[in-house]
Short mmCIF file of N, CA, C and O in Angstrom, two decimals:
data_model
loop_
_atom_site.label_atom_id
_atom_site.label_comp_id
_atom_site.label_asym_id
_atom_site.label_seq_id
_atom_site.Cartn_x
_atom_site.Cartn_y
_atom_site.Cartn_z
N MET A 52 -0.40 2.16 31.60
CA MET A 52 0.39 3.06 30.77
C MET A 52 -0.05 2.91 29.32
O MET A 52 -0.10 1.82 28.77
N ALA A 53 -0.37 4.01 28.72
CA ALA A 53 -0.83 4.02 27.33
C ALA A 53 0.36 3.89 26.37
O ALA A 53 1.44 4.41 26.63
N ILE A 54 0.14 3.19 25.29
CA ILE A 54 1.16 3.06 24.25
C ILE A 54 0.86 4.08 23.18
O ILE A 54 -0.25 4.13 22.65
N THR A 55 1.83 4.92 22.86
CA THR A 55 1.66 5.94 21.84
C THR A 55 2.22 5.43 20.52
O THR A 55 3.36 5.00 20.45
N GLU A 56 1.39 5.45 19.49
CA GLU A 56 1.84 5.04 18.16
C GLU A 56 1.83 6.24 17.24
O GLU A 56 0.82 6.53 16.59
N ASP A 57 2.95 6.94 17.19
CA ASP A 57 3.06 8.06 16.26
C ASP A 57 3.54 7.51 14.91
O ASP A 57 3.75 6.32 14.75
N THR A 58 3.67 8.38 13.94
CA THR A 58 4.05 7.96 12.59
C THR A 58 5.37 7.22 12.56
O THR A 58 5.52 6.21 11.87
N ALA A 59 6.35 7.68 13.32
CA ALA A 59 7.66 7.01 13.35
C ALA A 59 7.54 5.59 13.89
O ALA A 59 8.16 4.66 13.37
N THR A 60 6.72 5.41 14.91
CA THR A 60 6.51 4.07 15.47
C THR A 60 5.81 3.17 14.46
O THR A 60 6.17 2.01 14.30
N LEU A 61 4.80 3.69 13.77
CA LEU A 61 4.08 2.89 12.78
C LEU A 61 4.99 2.42 11.66
O LEU A 61 4.86 1.30 11.17
N ARG A 62 5.93 3.26 11.26
CA ARG A 62 6.84 2.90 10.16
C ARG A 62 7.75 1.73 10.52
O ARG A 62 8.25 1.03 9.64
N VAL A 63 7.98 1.50 11.81
CA VAL A 63 8.81 0.36 12.25
C VAL A 63 8.19 -0.95 11.76
O VAL A 63 8.90 -1.87 11.36
N TYR A 64 6.87 -1.04 11.75
CA TYR A 64 6.20 -2.27 11.31
C TYR A 64 6.48 -2.59 9.84
O TYR A 64 6.36 -3.74 9.42
N LEU A 65 6.83 -1.58 9.05
CA LEU A 65 7.02 -1.76 7.61
C LEU A 65 8.48 -1.60 7.18
O LEU A 65 8.77 -1.59 5.99
N GLN A 66 9.40 -1.47 8.12
CA GLN A 66 10.79 -1.14 7.79
C GLN A 66 11.46 -2.16 6.88
O GLN A 66 12.39 -1.81 6.16
N ASP A 67 11.02 -3.40 6.87
CA ASP A 67 11.61 -4.42 5.99
C ASP A 67 10.83 -4.59 4.70
O ASP A 67 11.08 -5.53 3.95
N GLY A 68 9.89 -3.71 4.44
CA GLY A 68 9.03 -3.82 3.26
C GLY A 68 9.68 -3.28 2.00
O GLY A 68 10.89 -3.02 1.95
N VAL A 69 8.87 -3.10 0.98
CA VAL A 69 9.33 -2.60 -0.31
C VAL A 69 9.43 -1.08 -0.27
O VAL A 69 8.77 -0.42 0.52
N THR A 70 10.28 -0.53 -1.13
CA THR A 70 10.44 0.92 -1.22
C THR A 70 9.43 1.47 -2.20
O THR A 70 9.29 0.98 -3.32
N CYS A 71 8.71 2.52 -1.79
CA CYS A 71 7.67 3.13 -2.61
C CYS A 71 7.98 4.61 -2.80
O CYS A 71 8.63 5.23 -1.96
N GLN A 72 7.49 5.15 -3.92
CA GLN A 72 7.67 6.58 -4.16
C GLN A 72 6.51 7.10 -5.00
O GLN A 72 6.10 6.47 -5.98
N ILE A 73 5.98 8.24 -4.59
CA ILE A 73 4.90 8.89 -5.32
C ILE A 73 5.51 10.07 -6.04
O ILE A 73 6.02 10.99 -5.41
N GLY A 74 5.47 10.03 -7.38
CA GLY A 74 6.09 11.10 -8.17
C GLY A 74 7.56 11.21 -7.81
O GLY A 74 8.25 10.22 -7.68
N GLY A 75 8.05 12.40 -7.61
CA GLY A 75 9.44 12.61 -7.22
C GLY A 75 9.58 12.82 -5.73
O GLY A 75 10.60 13.31 -5.25
N GLY A 76 8.54 12.44 -4.97
CA GLY A 76 8.53 12.68 -3.53
C GLY A 76 9.47 11.77 -2.75
O GLY A 76 10.21 10.97 -3.31
N THR A 77 9.40 11.91 -1.46
CA THR A 77 10.23 11.14 -0.55
C THR A 77 9.84 9.68 -0.57
O THR A 77 8.65 9.35 -0.57
N ALA A 78 10.82 8.80 -0.57
CA ALA A 78 10.56 7.36 -0.55
C ALA A 78 10.08 6.94 0.83
O ALA A 78 10.43 7.54 1.84
N PHE A 79 9.22 5.92 0.86
CA PHE A 79 8.73 5.36 2.11
C PHE A 79 8.60 3.85 1.94
O PHE A 79 8.69 3.32 0.84
N LYS A 80 8.40 3.16 3.04
CA LYS A 80 8.29 1.70 3.01
C LYS A 80 6.83 1.26 3.09
O LYS A 80 5.99 1.92 3.70
N GLY A 81 6.54 0.12 2.49
CA GLY A 81 5.22 -0.46 2.54
C GLY A 81 5.33 -1.97 2.36
O GLY A 81 6.43 -2.49 2.15
N HIS A 82 4.21 -2.65 2.44
CA HIS A 82 4.17 -4.10 2.22
C HIS A 82 3.29 -4.36 1.02
O HIS A 82 2.11 -3.97 0.99
N LEU A 83 3.85 -5.02 -0.02
CA LEU A 83 3.09 -5.32 -1.23
C LEU A 83 2.66 -6.78 -1.22
O LEU A 83 3.48 -7.69 -1.10
N ASP A 84 1.36 -7.00 -1.33
CA ASP A 84 0.79 -8.34 -1.42
C ASP A 84 0.29 -8.51 -2.84
O ASP A 84 -0.40 -7.64 -3.38
N SER A 85 0.65 -9.60 -3.47
CA SER A 85 0.21 -9.85 -4.85
C SER A 85 -0.42 -11.24 -4.94
O SER A 85 0.19 -12.18 -5.41
N ALA A 86 -1.64 -11.31 -4.46
CA ALA A 86 -2.36 -12.57 -4.42
C ALA A 86 -3.19 -12.79 -5.68
O ALA A 86 -3.73 -11.84 -6.25
N ASP A 87 -3.27 -14.03 -6.12
CA ASP A 87 -4.12 -14.38 -7.26
C ASP A 87 -5.56 -14.57 -6.78
O ASP A 87 -5.81 -15.05 -5.68
N ASP A 88 -6.50 -14.18 -7.63
CA ASP A 88 -7.91 -14.27 -7.32
C ASP A 88 -8.63 -14.88 -8.52
O ASP A 88 -8.39 -14.48 -9.66
N VAL A 89 -9.49 -15.86 -8.27
CA VAL A 89 -10.28 -16.48 -9.33
C VAL A 89 -11.49 -15.59 -9.57
O VAL A 89 -12.22 -15.25 -8.64
N ILE A 90 -11.70 -15.20 -10.85
CA ILE A 90 -12.81 -14.30 -11.19
C ILE A 90 -13.63 -14.89 -12.33
O ILE A 90 -13.28 -15.93 -12.89
N ALA A 91 -14.68 -14.19 -12.69
CA ALA A 91 -15.55 -14.55 -13.82
C ALA A 91 -16.04 -15.98 -13.73
O ALA A 91 -15.95 -16.76 -14.68
N GLY A 92 -16.55 -16.32 -12.56
CA GLY A 92 -17.12 -17.65 -12.39
C GLY A 92 -16.11 -18.77 -12.55
O GLY A 92 -16.44 -19.87 -12.99
N GLY A 93 -14.86 -18.49 -12.21
CA GLY A 93 -13.82 -19.51 -12.27
C GLY A 93 -13.16 -19.66 -13.62
O GLY A 93 -12.38 -20.57 -13.84
N THR A 94 -13.46 -18.74 -14.55
CA THR A 94 -12.90 -18.86 -15.90
C THR A 94 -11.61 -18.07 -16.10
O THR A 94 -10.97 -18.18 -17.13
N ALA A 95 -11.23 -17.26 -15.09
CA ALA A 95 -10.01 -16.45 -15.23
C ALA A 95 -9.37 -16.25 -13.87
O ALA A 95 -10.01 -16.36 -12.83
N ILE A 96 -8.09 -15.94 -13.90
CA ILE A 96 -7.34 -15.62 -12.69
C ILE A 96 -6.78 -14.21 -12.84
O ILE A 96 -6.23 -13.85 -13.87
N SER A 97 -6.95 -13.42 -11.79
CA SER A 97 -6.45 -12.05 -11.78
C SER A 97 -5.52 -11.87 -10.58
O SER A 97 -5.80 -12.39 -9.51
N THR A 98 -4.43 -11.16 -10.77
CA THR A 98 -3.54 -10.89 -9.66
C THR A 98 -3.92 -9.55 -9.03
O THR A 98 -4.01 -8.54 -9.71
N GLU A 99 -4.19 -9.59 -7.73
CA GLU A 99 -4.55 -8.40 -6.96
C GLU A 99 -3.29 -7.84 -6.32
O GLU A 99 -2.60 -8.55 -5.60
N TYR A 100 -2.97 -6.58 -6.56
CA TYR A 100 -1.82 -5.92 -5.96
C TYR A 100 -2.34 -4.97 -4.88
O TYR A 100 -3.09 -4.04 -5.18
N ILE A 101 -1.96 -5.24 -3.62
CA ILE A 101 -2.42 -4.42 -2.50
C ILE A 101 -1.20 -3.95 -1.71
O ILE A 101 -0.43 -4.76 -1.20
N LEU A 102 -1.03 -2.63 -1.63
CA LEU A 102 0.06 -2.04 -0.88
C LEU A 102 -0.48 -1.58 0.47
O LEU A 102 -1.45 -0.82 0.53
N THR A 103 0.13 -2.05 1.55
CA THR A 103 -0.20 -1.58 2.89
C THR A 103 0.87 -0.59 3.30
O THR A 103 2.06 -0.89 3.22
N ALA A 104 0.45 0.61 3.72
CA ALA A 104 1.39 1.66 4.08
C ALA A 104 0.79 2.53 5.18
O ALA A 104 -0.42 2.48 5.43
N VAL A 105 1.63 3.31 5.83
CA VAL A 105 1.15 4.28 6.82
C VAL A 105 0.28 5.30 6.08
O VAL A 105 0.67 5.81 5.02
N THR A 106 -0.89 5.56 6.60
CA THR A 106 -1.86 6.42 5.93
C THR A 106 -1.29 7.78 5.55
O THR A 106 -1.54 8.28 4.45
N THR A 107 -0.49 8.38 6.41
CA THR A 107 0.05 9.70 6.10
C THR A 107 0.98 9.67 4.89
O THR A 107 1.16 10.68 4.21
N ASP A 108 1.57 8.51 4.59
CA ASP A 108 2.46 8.39 3.42
C ASP A 108 1.69 8.30 2.12
O ASP A 108 2.22 8.62 1.06
N VAL A 109 0.44 7.81 2.17
CA VAL A 109 -0.32 7.58 0.93
C VAL A 109 -1.63 8.37 0.88
O VAL A 109 -2.46 8.13 0.01
N SER A 110 -1.81 9.32 1.78
CA SER A 110 -3.09 10.04 1.86
C SER A 110 -3.42 10.83 0.60
O SER A 110 -4.59 11.08 0.30
N ALA A 111 -2.42 11.21 -0.18
CA ALA A 111 -2.66 11.98 -1.40
C ALA A 111 -3.06 11.11 -2.59
O ALA A 111 -3.48 11.63 -3.62
N LEU A 112 -2.97 9.79 -2.46
CA LEU A 112 -3.28 8.91 -3.59
C LEU A 112 -4.78 8.78 -3.79
O LEU A 112 -5.53 8.49 -2.85
N VAL A 113 -5.21 8.98 -5.03
CA VAL A 113 -6.60 8.80 -5.44
C VAL A 113 -6.61 7.94 -6.69
O VAL A 113 -5.57 7.69 -7.30
N ARG A 114 -7.80 7.50 -7.08
CA ARG A 114 -7.92 6.68 -8.30
C ARG A 114 -7.22 7.37 -9.47
O ARG A 114 -7.42 8.56 -9.72
N GLY A 115 -6.34 6.61 -10.14
CA GLY A 115 -5.62 7.13 -11.29
C GLY A 115 -4.24 7.68 -10.97
O GLY A 115 -3.46 7.97 -11.88
N SER A 116 -3.92 7.84 -9.68
CA SER A 116 -2.59 8.32 -9.30
C SER A 116 -1.53 7.29 -9.67
O SER A 116 -1.80 6.10 -9.75
N SER A 117 -0.30 7.77 -9.88
CA SER A 117 0.82 6.89 -10.19
C SER A 117 1.69 6.71 -8.96
O SER A 117 1.88 7.66 -8.18
N ILE A 118 2.23 5.50 -8.80
CA ILE A 118 3.14 5.20 -7.70
C ILE A 118 4.14 4.16 -8.19
O ILE A 118 3.80 3.31 -9.02
N THR A 119 5.36 4.26 -7.70
CA THR A 119 6.39 3.27 -8.01
C THR A 119 6.64 2.44 -6.76
O THR A 119 6.86 2.99 -5.67
N VAL A 120 6.55 1.13 -6.91
CA VAL A 120 6.77 0.21 -5.80
C VAL A 120 7.85 -0.77 -6.22
O VAL A 120 7.68 -1.52 -7.18
N ASP A 121 8.98 -0.74 -5.51
CA ASP A 121 10.11 -1.62 -5.83
C ASP A 121 10.51 -1.49 -7.30
O ASP A 121 10.69 -2.48 -8.00
N SER A 122 10.58 -0.27 -7.79
CA SER A 122 10.98 0.09 -9.17
C SER A 122 9.99 -0.34 -10.24
O SER A 122 10.31 -0.35 -11.42
N VAL A 123 8.76 -0.70 -9.86
CA VAL A 123 7.72 -1.09 -10.81
C VAL A 123 6.60 -0.04 -10.75
O VAL A 123 6.17 0.35 -9.66
N ALA A 124 6.14 0.41 -11.91
CA ALA A 124 5.10 1.44 -11.98
C ALA A 124 3.71 0.82 -11.80
O ALA A 124 3.40 -0.21 -12.40
N TYR A 125 2.89 1.47 -10.98
CA TYR A 125 1.51 1.04 -10.74
C TYR A 125 0.59 2.25 -10.83
O TYR A 125 1.01 3.39 -10.67
N THR A 126 -0.71 1.97 -11.07
CA THR A 126 -1.75 2.98 -11.03
C THR A 126 -2.70 2.63 -9.89
O THR A 126 -3.05 1.45 -9.72
N VAL A 127 -3.12 3.63 -9.13
CA VAL A 127 -4.00 3.41 -7.99
C VAL A 127 -5.43 3.16 -8.46
O VAL A 127 -5.96 3.89 -9.29
N ARG A 128 -6.04 2.09 -7.92
CA ARG A 128 -7.46 1.81 -8.17
C ARG A 128 -8.32 2.32 -7.03
O ARG A 128 -9.37 2.90 -7.25
N GLU A 129 -7.89 2.08 -5.80
CA GLU A 129 -8.61 2.54 -4.60
C GLU A 129 -7.61 2.76 -3.48
O GLU A 129 -6.56 2.11 -3.44
N ASN A 130 -7.94 3.65 -2.55
CA ASN A 130 -7.13 3.90 -1.36
C ASN A 130 -8.07 3.78 -0.16
O ASN A 130 -8.94 4.63 0.03
N LEU A 131 -7.91 2.71 0.61
CA LEU A 131 -8.85 2.39 1.68
C LEU A 131 -8.18 2.41 3.06
O LEU A 131 -7.13 1.79 3.24
N LEU A 132 -8.79 3.08 4.02
CA LEU A 132 -8.30 3.04 5.38
C LEU A 132 -8.57 1.67 5.99
O LEU A 132 -9.56 1.02 5.65
N THR A 133 -7.69 1.22 6.87
CA THR A 133 -7.91 -0.05 7.57
C THR A 133 -8.04 0.22 9.06
O THR A 133 -7.50 1.18 9.59
N ASP A 134 -8.74 -0.65 9.74
CA ASP A 134 -8.90 -0.62 11.20
C ASP A 134 -9.12 0.79 11.74
O ASP A 134 -10.12 1.41 11.46
N ASP A 135 -8.14 1.32 12.47
CA ASP A 135 -8.28 2.64 13.10
C ASP A 135 -7.82 3.78 12.21
O ASP A 135 -7.75 4.92 12.63
N GLY A 136 -7.47 3.49 10.96
CA GLY A 136 -7.06 4.51 10.01
C GLY A 136 -5.59 4.86 10.02
O GLY A 136 -5.15 5.72 9.27
N LYS A 137 -4.82 4.19 10.84
CA LYS A 137 -3.38 4.46 10.89
C LYS A 137 -2.67 3.90 9.66
O LYS A 137 -1.65 4.42 9.22
N PHE A 138 -3.20 2.79 9.11
CA PHE A 138 -2.66 2.19 7.90
C PHE A 138 -3.72 2.24 6.80
O PHE A 138 -4.91 2.31 7.08
N SER A 139 -3.25 2.20 5.56
CA SER A 139 -4.15 2.16 4.40
C SER A 139 -3.78 0.99 3.51
O SER A 139 -2.60 0.62 3.43
N ASN A 140 -4.78 0.42 2.85
CA ASN A 140 -4.56 -0.57 1.80
C ASN A 140 -4.82 0.14 0.48
O ASN A 140 -5.94 0.63 0.26
N VAL A 141 -3.82 0.18 -0.37
CA VAL A 141 -3.95 0.83 -1.67
C VAL A 141 -4.02 -0.26 -2.73
O VAL A 141 -3.07 -1.03 -2.88
N LEU A 142 -5.15 -0.36 -3.41
CA LEU A 142 -5.32 -1.34 -4.48
C LEU A 142 -4.70 -0.79 -5.74
O LEU A 142 -4.97 0.35 -6.13
N LEU A 143 -3.84 -1.61 -6.37
CA LEU A 143 -3.05 -1.16 -7.51
C LEU A 143 -3.25 -2.01 -8.75
O LEU A 143 -3.64 -3.16 -8.66
N SER A 144 -2.95 -1.42 -9.90
CA SER A 144 -2.87 -2.14 -11.18
C SER A 144 -1.50 -1.83 -11.77
O SER A 144 -1.05 -0.68 -11.71
N LYS A 145 -0.86 -2.85 -12.34
CA LYS A 145 0.41 -2.59 -13.00
C LYS A 145 0.18 -1.68 -14.19
O LYS A 145 -0.79 -1.83 -14.94
N THR A 146 1.09 -0.73 -14.38
CA THR A 146 0.97 0.21 -15.49
C THR A 146 1.58 -0.36 -16.74
O THR A 146 2.56 -1.03 -16.71
#
């Protein structure tokens, strides 16, 4: 028996995540990871903000787009599909 993963099913995986909104659009859930990364040959630390969301919720995001995640404003750096394309990782910078 095949398992069908439609958009509603995919959103179950993120139901306990942060609330996101693009412009004045409909709110959706995602998972925000904010890991520190050592850069510049170990001379600096940068925080990487990566939002994982259902691809259909973030498909309109391109470099420079604005998004609000948990009431904090961010600017999109990249929007990358993951695995089979059902989810996307959106790389963000705080605005």
